[in-house]
Coordinates of N, CA and C in Angstrom, one line a residue:
G1 N 96.9 83.9 114.4 CA 96.8 82.5 114.8 C 95.8 82.3 115.9
C2 N 95.7 81.1 116.3 CA 94.8 80.7 117.4 C 95.5 80.6 118.7
I3 N 95.1 81.4 119.6 CA 95.7 81.5 120.9 C 94.7 81.0 121.9
R4 N 95.0 80.0 122.7 CA 94.1 79.4 123.7 C 94.7 79.3 125.1
A5 N 93.9 79.2 126.0 CA 94.4 78.9 127.4 C 94.9 77.5 127.4
G6 N 95.9 77.2 128.2 CA 96.3 75.8 128.3 C 97.0 75.6 129.6
H7 N 97.2 74.3 129.9 CA 97.9 73.9 131.1 C 99.1 73.0 130.8
I8 N 100.1 73.2 131.6 CA 101.3 72.3 131.5 C 101.5 71.7 132.8
Q9 N 101.6 70.4 132.9 CA 101.7 69.7 134.1 C 103.0 68.9 134.1
I10 N 103.8 69.1 135.1 CA 105.1 68.4 135.2 C 105.1 67.6 136.5
S11 N 105.4 66.3 136.4 CA 105.4 65.5 137.5 C 106.8 64.9 137.7
G12 N 107.2 64.7 138.9 CA 108.5 64.1 139.2 C 108.8 63.9 140.6
M13 N 110.0 63.6 140.9 CA 110.4 63.3 142.3 C 111.5 64.3 142.7
A14 N 111.3 64.9 143.9 CA 112.3 65.8 144.4 C 112.5 65.5 145.9
Q15 N 113.7 65.1 146.2 CA 114.1 64.7 147.6 C 113.1 63.6 148.1
G16 N 112.8 62.6 147.2 CA 112.0 61.5 147.6 C 110.6 61.8 147.7
K17 N 110.1 62.9 147.4 CA 108.7 63.3 147.5 C 108.1 63.5 146.0
N18 N 106.9 63.1 145.9 CA 106.2 63.3 144.6 C 105.9 64.8 144.5
V19 N 106.3 65.4 143.4 CA 106.1 66.8 143.2 C 105.3 67.0 141.9
V20 N 104.3 67.8 141.9 CA 103.5 68.1 140.7 C 103.5 69.6 140.6
I21 N 104.0 70.1 139.5 CA 103.9 71.5 139.2 C 103.0 71.8 138.0
T22 N 102.0 72.6 138.2 CA 101.1 73.0 137.2 C 101.2 74.4 136.8
I23 N 101.4 74.7 135.5 CA 101.5 76.0 135.0 C 100.3 76.3 134.1
A24 N 99.5 77.3 134.5 CA 98.4 77.6 133.6 C 98.7 78.9 132.8
V25 N 98.5 78.8 131.5 CA 98.8 79.9 130.6 C 97.5 80.3 130.0
K26 N 97.1 81.6 130.1 CA 96.0 82.1 129.4 C 96.4 83.4 128.7
I27 N 96.3 83.4 127.4 CA 96.6 84.6 126.6 C 95.3 85.2 126.1
E28 N 95.1 86.5 126.4 CA 93.9 87.2 125.9 C 94.3 87.8 124.6
D29 N 93.6 87.4 123.6 CA 93.9 88.0 122.2 C 92.8 88.9 121.7
S30 N 91.9 89.4 122.7 CA 90.8 90.3 122.2 C 91.3 91.6 121.6
Q31 N 92.4 92.1 122.1 CA 92.9 93.3 121.5 C 93.4 93.1 120.1
V32 N 94.1 92.0 119.9 CA 94.6 91.6 118.6 C 93.4 91.4 117.6
R33 N 92.4 90.7 118.1 CA 91.2 90.5 117.2 C 90.5 91.8 116.9
T34 N 90.4 92.7 117.8 CA 89.8 94.0 117.6 C 90.6 94.8 116.6
M35 N 92.0 94.8 116.7 CA 92.8 95.5 115.8 C 92.7 94.9 114.4
L36 N 92.7 93.6 114.2 CA 92.6 93.0 112.9 C 91.2 93.2 112.3
S37 N 90.2 93.2 113.1 CA 88.9 93.5 112.6 C 88.8 94.9 112.1
G38 N 89.4 95.9 112.8 CA 89.4 97.3 112.4 C 90.2 97.4 111.1
I39 N 91.3 96.7 110.9 CA 92.1 96.8 109.7 C 91.3 96.3 108.5
Q40 N 90.6 95.1 108.8 CA 89.8 94.5 107.7 C 88.6 95.5 107.3
E41 N 88.0 96.1 108.3 CA 86.9 97.0 108.0 C 87.4 98.2 107.2
R42 N 88.5 98.8 107.6 CA 89.1 100.0 106.9 C 89.5 99.6 105.5
A43 N 90.0 98.4 105.3 CA 90.5 97.9 104.0 C 89.4 97.8 103.0
N44 N 88.2 97.6 103.5 CA 87.0 97.5 102.6 C 86.5 98.8 102.1
N45 N 86.9 99.9 102.7 CA 86.6 101.3 102.2 C 87.8 102.2 102.5
L46 N 88.6 102.3 101.5 CA 89.9 103.1 101.7 C 89.6 104.6 101.3
T47 N 88.4 105.0 101.2 CA 88.1 106.4 100.8 C 88.9 107.4 101.6
P48 N 88.9 107.4 102.9 CA 89.6 108.4 103.7 C 91.1 108.4 103.4
A49 N 91.7 107.2 103.2 CA 93.1 107.1 102.9 C 93.4 107.6 101.4
M50 N 92.5 107.3 100.5 CA 92.6 107.7 99.1 C 92.4 109.2 99.0
R51 N 91.6 109.8 99.9 CA 91.5 111.3 99.9 C 92.8 111.9 100.2
L52 N 93.5 111.4 101.2 CA 94.8 111.9 101.6 C 95.8 111.6 100.5
I53 N 95.8 110.5 100.0 CA 96.8 110.1 98.9 C 96.6 111.0 97.7
G54 N 95.3 111.3 97.3 CA 95.0 112.2 96.2 C 95.6 113.5 96.5
Q55 N 95.5 114.0 97.7 CA 96.1 115.4 98.0 C 97.6 115.3 98.0
I56 N 98.2 114.2 98.4 CA 99.7 114.1 98.3 C 100.1 114.2 96.9
V57 N 99.4 113.5 96.0 CA 99.8 113.5 94.6 C 99.5 114.8 94.0
R58 N 98.3 115.4 94.3 CA 98.0 116.7 93.7 C 99.0 117.8 94.1
N59 N 99.4 117.8 95.4 CA 100.5 118.7 95.8 C 101.8 118.5 95.1
S60 N 102.1 117.3 94.8 CA 103.3 116.9 94.1 C 103.2 117.5 92.6
V61 N 102.0 117.3 92.0 CA 101.8 117.9 90.7 C 102.0 119.4 90.7
L62 N 101.4 120.0 91.7 CA 101.5 121.5 91.8 C 103.0 121.9 91.9
K63 N 103.7 121.1 92.7 CA 105.2 121.4 92.8 C 105.9 121.2 91.5
N64 N 105.4 120.3 90.7 CA 106.0 120.2 89.3 C 105.9 121.5 88.5
F65 N 104.7 122.1 88.6 CA 104.5 123.4 88.0 C 105.5 124.5 88.6
M66 N 105.5 124.5 89.9 CA 106.3 125.5 90.6 C 107.8 125.4 90.2
E67 N 108.3 124.2 90.1 CA 109.7 124.0 89.8 C 110.0 123.9 88.3
G68 N 109.0 124.0 87.5 CA 109.3 123.9 86.0 C 109.7 122.5 85.6
G69 N 109.1 121.5 86.2 CA 109.3 120.1 85.9 C 110.2 119.4 86.9
R70 N 109.8 118.2 87.2 CA 110.6 117.3 88.1 C 110.4 115.9 87.6
P71 N 111.4 115.0 87.7 CA 112.7 115.3 88.3 C 113.6 116.1 87.4
G72 N 113.4 116.1 86.1 CA 114.2 116.9 85.2 C 113.4 118.1 84.8
K73 N 114.0 119.2 84.6 CA 113.3 120.4 84.2 C 112.7 120.3 82.8
W74 N 111.6 120.9 82.5 CA 110.9 120.8 81.2 C 111.7 121.7 80.3
R75 N 111.7 121.4 79.0 CA 112.3 122.3 78.0 C 111.6 123.6 78.1
P76 N 112.3 124.7 78.2 CA 111.7 126.0 78.4 C 110.8 126.5 77.2
S77 N 109.7 127.1 77.6 CA 108.8 127.6 76.5 C 109.4 129.0 76.1
K78 N 108.8 129.5 75.1 CA 109.2 130.9 74.7 C 108.9 131.9 75.8
R79 N 107.8 131.7 76.5 CA 107.4 132.5 77.6 C 108.5 132.5 78.7
A80 N 109.0 131.3 79.0 CA 110.0 131.1 80.0 C 111.3 131.8 79.6
M81 N 111.6 131.8 78.3 CA 112.8 132.5 77.9 C 112.7 134.0 77.9
Q82 N 111.4 134.5 78.1 CA 111.2 135.9 78.1 C 110.8 136.4 79.6
G83 N 111.2 135.5 80.5 CA 110.9 135.8 81.9 C 109.7 135.2 82.6
G84 N 108.9 134.5 81.8 CA 107.7 133.9 82.4 C 108.0 132.5 82.8
K85 N 107.0 131.7 83.0 CA 107.2 130.3 83.4 C 106.6 129.3 82.4
T86 N 107.2 128.2 82.2 CA 106.7 127.2 81.3 C 105.4 126.6 81.8
L87 N 104.4 126.4 81.0 CA 103.1 125.9 81.3 C 102.3 126.7 82.3
V88 N 102.8 127.9 82.6 CA 102.0 128.8 83.4 C 101.9 130.2 82.8
D89 N 100.7 130.5 82.2 CA 100.5 131.8 81.6 C 99.3 132.4 82.5
T90 N 98.1 131.8 82.3 CA 97.0 132.3 83.1 C 96.9 131.4 84.4
A91 N 97.6 130.3 84.5 CA 97.6 129.3 85.5 C 96.3 128.4 85.5
R92 N 95.6 128.5 84.3 CA 94.4 127.7 84.2 C 94.7 126.2 84.3
L93 N 95.7 125.7 83.6 CA 96.1 124.3 83.7 C 96.5 123.9 85.1
Q94 N 97.3 124.7 85.7 CA 97.8 124.4 87.1 C 96.6 124.4 88.0
N95 N 95.8 125.4 87.9 CA 94.7 125.5 88.9 C 93.5 124.5 88.6
S96 N 93.6 123.8 87.5 CA 92.6 122.8 87.2 C 92.8 121.4 87.8
I97 N 94.0 121.2 88.4 CA 94.4 119.9 88.9 C 93.5 119.6 90.1
T98 N 92.8 118.4 90.0 CA 91.9 118.0 91.1 C 92.2 116.6 91.5
A99 N 91.8 116.3 92.7 CA 92.0 114.9 93.2 C 90.6 114.4 93.7
K100 N 90.3 113.2 93.3 CA 89.0 112.6 93.7 C 89.4 111.2 94.4
A101 N 88.6 111.0 95.5 CA 88.9 109.7 96.2 C 87.7 108.8 96.0
F102 N 88.0 107.5 95.9 CA 87.1 106.4 95.8 C 87.5 105.4 96.9
S103 N 86.7 104.4 97.0 CA 86.9 103.3 98.0 C 88.2 102.5 97.7
D104 N 88.6 102.5 96.4 CA 89.7 101.7 96.0 C 90.8 102.4 95.2
R105 N 90.7 103.7 95.1 CA 91.7 104.4 94.3 C 91.5 105.9 94.5
A106 N 92.6 106.6 94.1 CA 92.6 108.1 94.0 C 92.9 108.5 92.6
E107 N 92.1 109.5 92.1 CA 92.4 109.9 90.7 C 92.8 111.4 90.8
V108 N 93.9 111.7 90.1 CA 94.4 113.1 90.1 C 94.4 113.4 88.6
G109 N 93.9 114.6 88.2 CA 93.9 114.9 86.8 C 93.3 116.3 86.6
T110 N 93.0 116.6 85.3 CA 92.5 117.9 84.9 C 91.4 117.6 83.8
N111 N 90.6 118.6 83.6 CA 89.6 118.5 82.5 C 89.9 119.6 81.4
V112 N 91.1 120.2 81.5 CA 91.5 121.1 80.5 C 91.9 120.4 79.2
V113 N 91.2 120.8 78.1 CA 91.4 120.2 76.8 C 92.8 120.1 76.4
Y114 N 93.6 121.1 76.6 CA 94.9 121.1 76.0 C 96.0 120.5 76.9
A115 N 95.5 119.9 78.0 CA 96.5 119.2 79.0 C 97.2 118.1 78.3
A116 N 96.6 117.3 77.5 CA 97.2 116.1 77.0 C 98.4 116.5 76.1
I117 N 98.3 117.5 75.3 CA 99.4 117.9 74.4 C 100.6 118.3 75.2
H118 N 100.4 118.9 76.3 CA 101.5 119.3 77.1 C 102.1 118.1 77.9
Q119 N 101.2 117.2 78.3 CA 101.7 116.1 79.1 C 102.5 115.1 78.2
F120 N 102.0 114.9 77.0 CA 102.6 113.9 76.1 C 103.4 114.5 74.9
G121 N 103.2 115.7 74.6 CA 103.8 116.4 73.4 C 103.1 116.0 72.1
G122 N 103.5 116.6 71.1 CA 102.9 116.3 69.8 C 102.8 117.6 68.9
K123 N 102.1 117.4 67.8 CA 101.8 118.5 66.9 C 100.5 119.2 67.3
A124 N 100.6 120.5 67.2 CA 99.4 121.3 67.6 C 99.3 122.5 66.7
G125 N 98.3 123.4 67.0 CA 98.1 124.6 66.2 C 97.4 124.3 64.9
R126 N 97.2 125.4 64.1 CA 96.6 125.3 62.8 C 97.4 124.4 61.9
G127 N 96.8 123.4 61.3 CA 97.6 122.5 60.4 C 98.6 121.6 61.2
H128 N 98.5 121.6 62.5 CA 99.4 120.8 63.3 C 100.9 121.1 62.9
K129 N 101.2 122.3 62.8 CA 102.6 122.7 62.4 C 103.5 123.0 63.6
V130 N 102.9 123.2 64.7 CA 103.8 123.5 65.9 C 104.1 122.2 66.7
N131 N 105.3 122.0 66.9 CA 105.7 120.8 67.7 C 105.8 121.2 69.2
I132 N 105.0 120.6 70.0 CA 105.0 120.9 71.4 C 105.8 119.7 72.1
P133 N 106.8 120.1 72.8 CA 107.6 119.0 73.5 C 106.8 118.5 74.7
A134 N 107.0 117.2 75.0 CA 106.3 116.6 76.2 C 106.8 117.3 77.5
R135 N 105.9 117.8 78.3 CA 106.3 118.4 79.6 C 105.4 117.7 80.6
P136 N 105.8 116.5 81.0 CA 104.9 115.7 81.9 C 104.7 116.3 83.3
F137 N 103.5 116.8 83.6 CA 103.3 117.5 84.8 C 102.5 116.5 85.8
L138 N 101.7 115.6 85.2 CA 100.9 114.6 86.0 C 101.8 113.4 86.3
M139 N 102.7 113.6 87.3 CA 103.6 112.5 87.7 C 103.6 112.3 89.2
V140 N 103.7 111.1 89.6 CA 104.0 110.7 91.0 C 105.5 110.6 91.1
Q141 N 106.1 111.4 91.9 CA 107.6 111.4 92.0 C 108.0 110.3 93.0
P142 N 109.2 109.8 92.8 CA 109.7 108.7 93.7 C 109.6 109.0 95.2
E143 N 109.9 110.3 95.5 CA 109.8 110.6 97.0 C 108.3 110.6 97.5
D144 N 107.4 110.7 96.6 CA 106.0 110.7 97.0 C 105.5 109.4 97.6
W145 N 106.2 108.3 97.1 CA 105.8 106.9 97.5 C 106.0 106.7 99.0
T146 N 107.0 107.3 99.6 CA 107.2 107.2 101.1 C 106.0 107.7 101.8
E147 N 105.5 108.9 101.4 CA 104.4 109.6 102.1 C 103.1 108.8 101.8
I148 N 102.9 108.3 100.6 CA 101.7 107.6 100.2 C 101.7 106.3 101.0
N149 N 102.8 105.6 101.1 CA 102.8 104.3 101.9 C 102.5 104.6 103.3
A150 N 103.1 105.6 103.9 CA 102.8 106.0 105.3 C 101.4 106.3 105.5
A151 N 100.8 107.1 104.6 CA 99.4 107.5 104.7 C 98.5 106.2 104.7
L152 N 98.7 105.3 103.8 CA 97.9 104.1 103.8 C 98.1 103.2 105.0
A153 N 99.3 103.0 105.4 CA 99.6 102.2 106.6 C 99.0 102.9 107.8
D154 N 99.1 104.2 108.0 CA 98.6 104.9 109.1 C 97.0 104.7 109.2
Y155 N 96.4 104.9 108.0 CA 94.9 104.7 108.0 C 94.5 103.3 108.3
L156 N 95.2 102.3 107.8 CA 94.8 100.9 108.0 C 95.0 100.6 109.5
L157 N 96.1 101.1 110.1 CA 96.4 100.7 111.5 C 95.6 101.6 112.5
K158 N 95.4 102.8 112.2 CA 94.8 103.8 113.2 C 93.5 104.3 112.8
G159 N 93.1 104.3 111.5 CA 91.8 104.9 111.1 C 92.0 106.3 110.7
A160 N 90.8 106.9 110.3 CA 90.8 108.2 109.8 C 91.0 109.2 110.9
K161 N 91.6 110.3 110.6 CA 91.9 111.4 111.6 C 90.9 112.5 111.4

């Protein structure tokens, strides 16, 4: 809002004498203006915040691999039933997860060709005879939103660290 200096003048009589009380109020809002200007400037380029948010989501995706699915466990693969881990053989898919930051978004993903069949499930193999169950690994977990919101708020209010 608009904050300005102002005067309040009160006139009256006290014990038969004319009394005038003047109160001068001056509120300096330069700090507020500086803070709002900084927030506006940072909001125009969220790249530093998006870099952090991308890492938060990437770490969450890697945790999905470590835990064999979250929030619910993935249907175990044959490898997992023989002592291995589902979706982790050579760890190529897991290690391919990248995060990219832009001024208005963060992108987390993979360039591995077979990632989609594991994310969404479907028929695969020769003649599409093998049914691959969906094992969604690219997921933002509900608990991630607290950290994401805090990272964005922290950047907007305080700037990059």
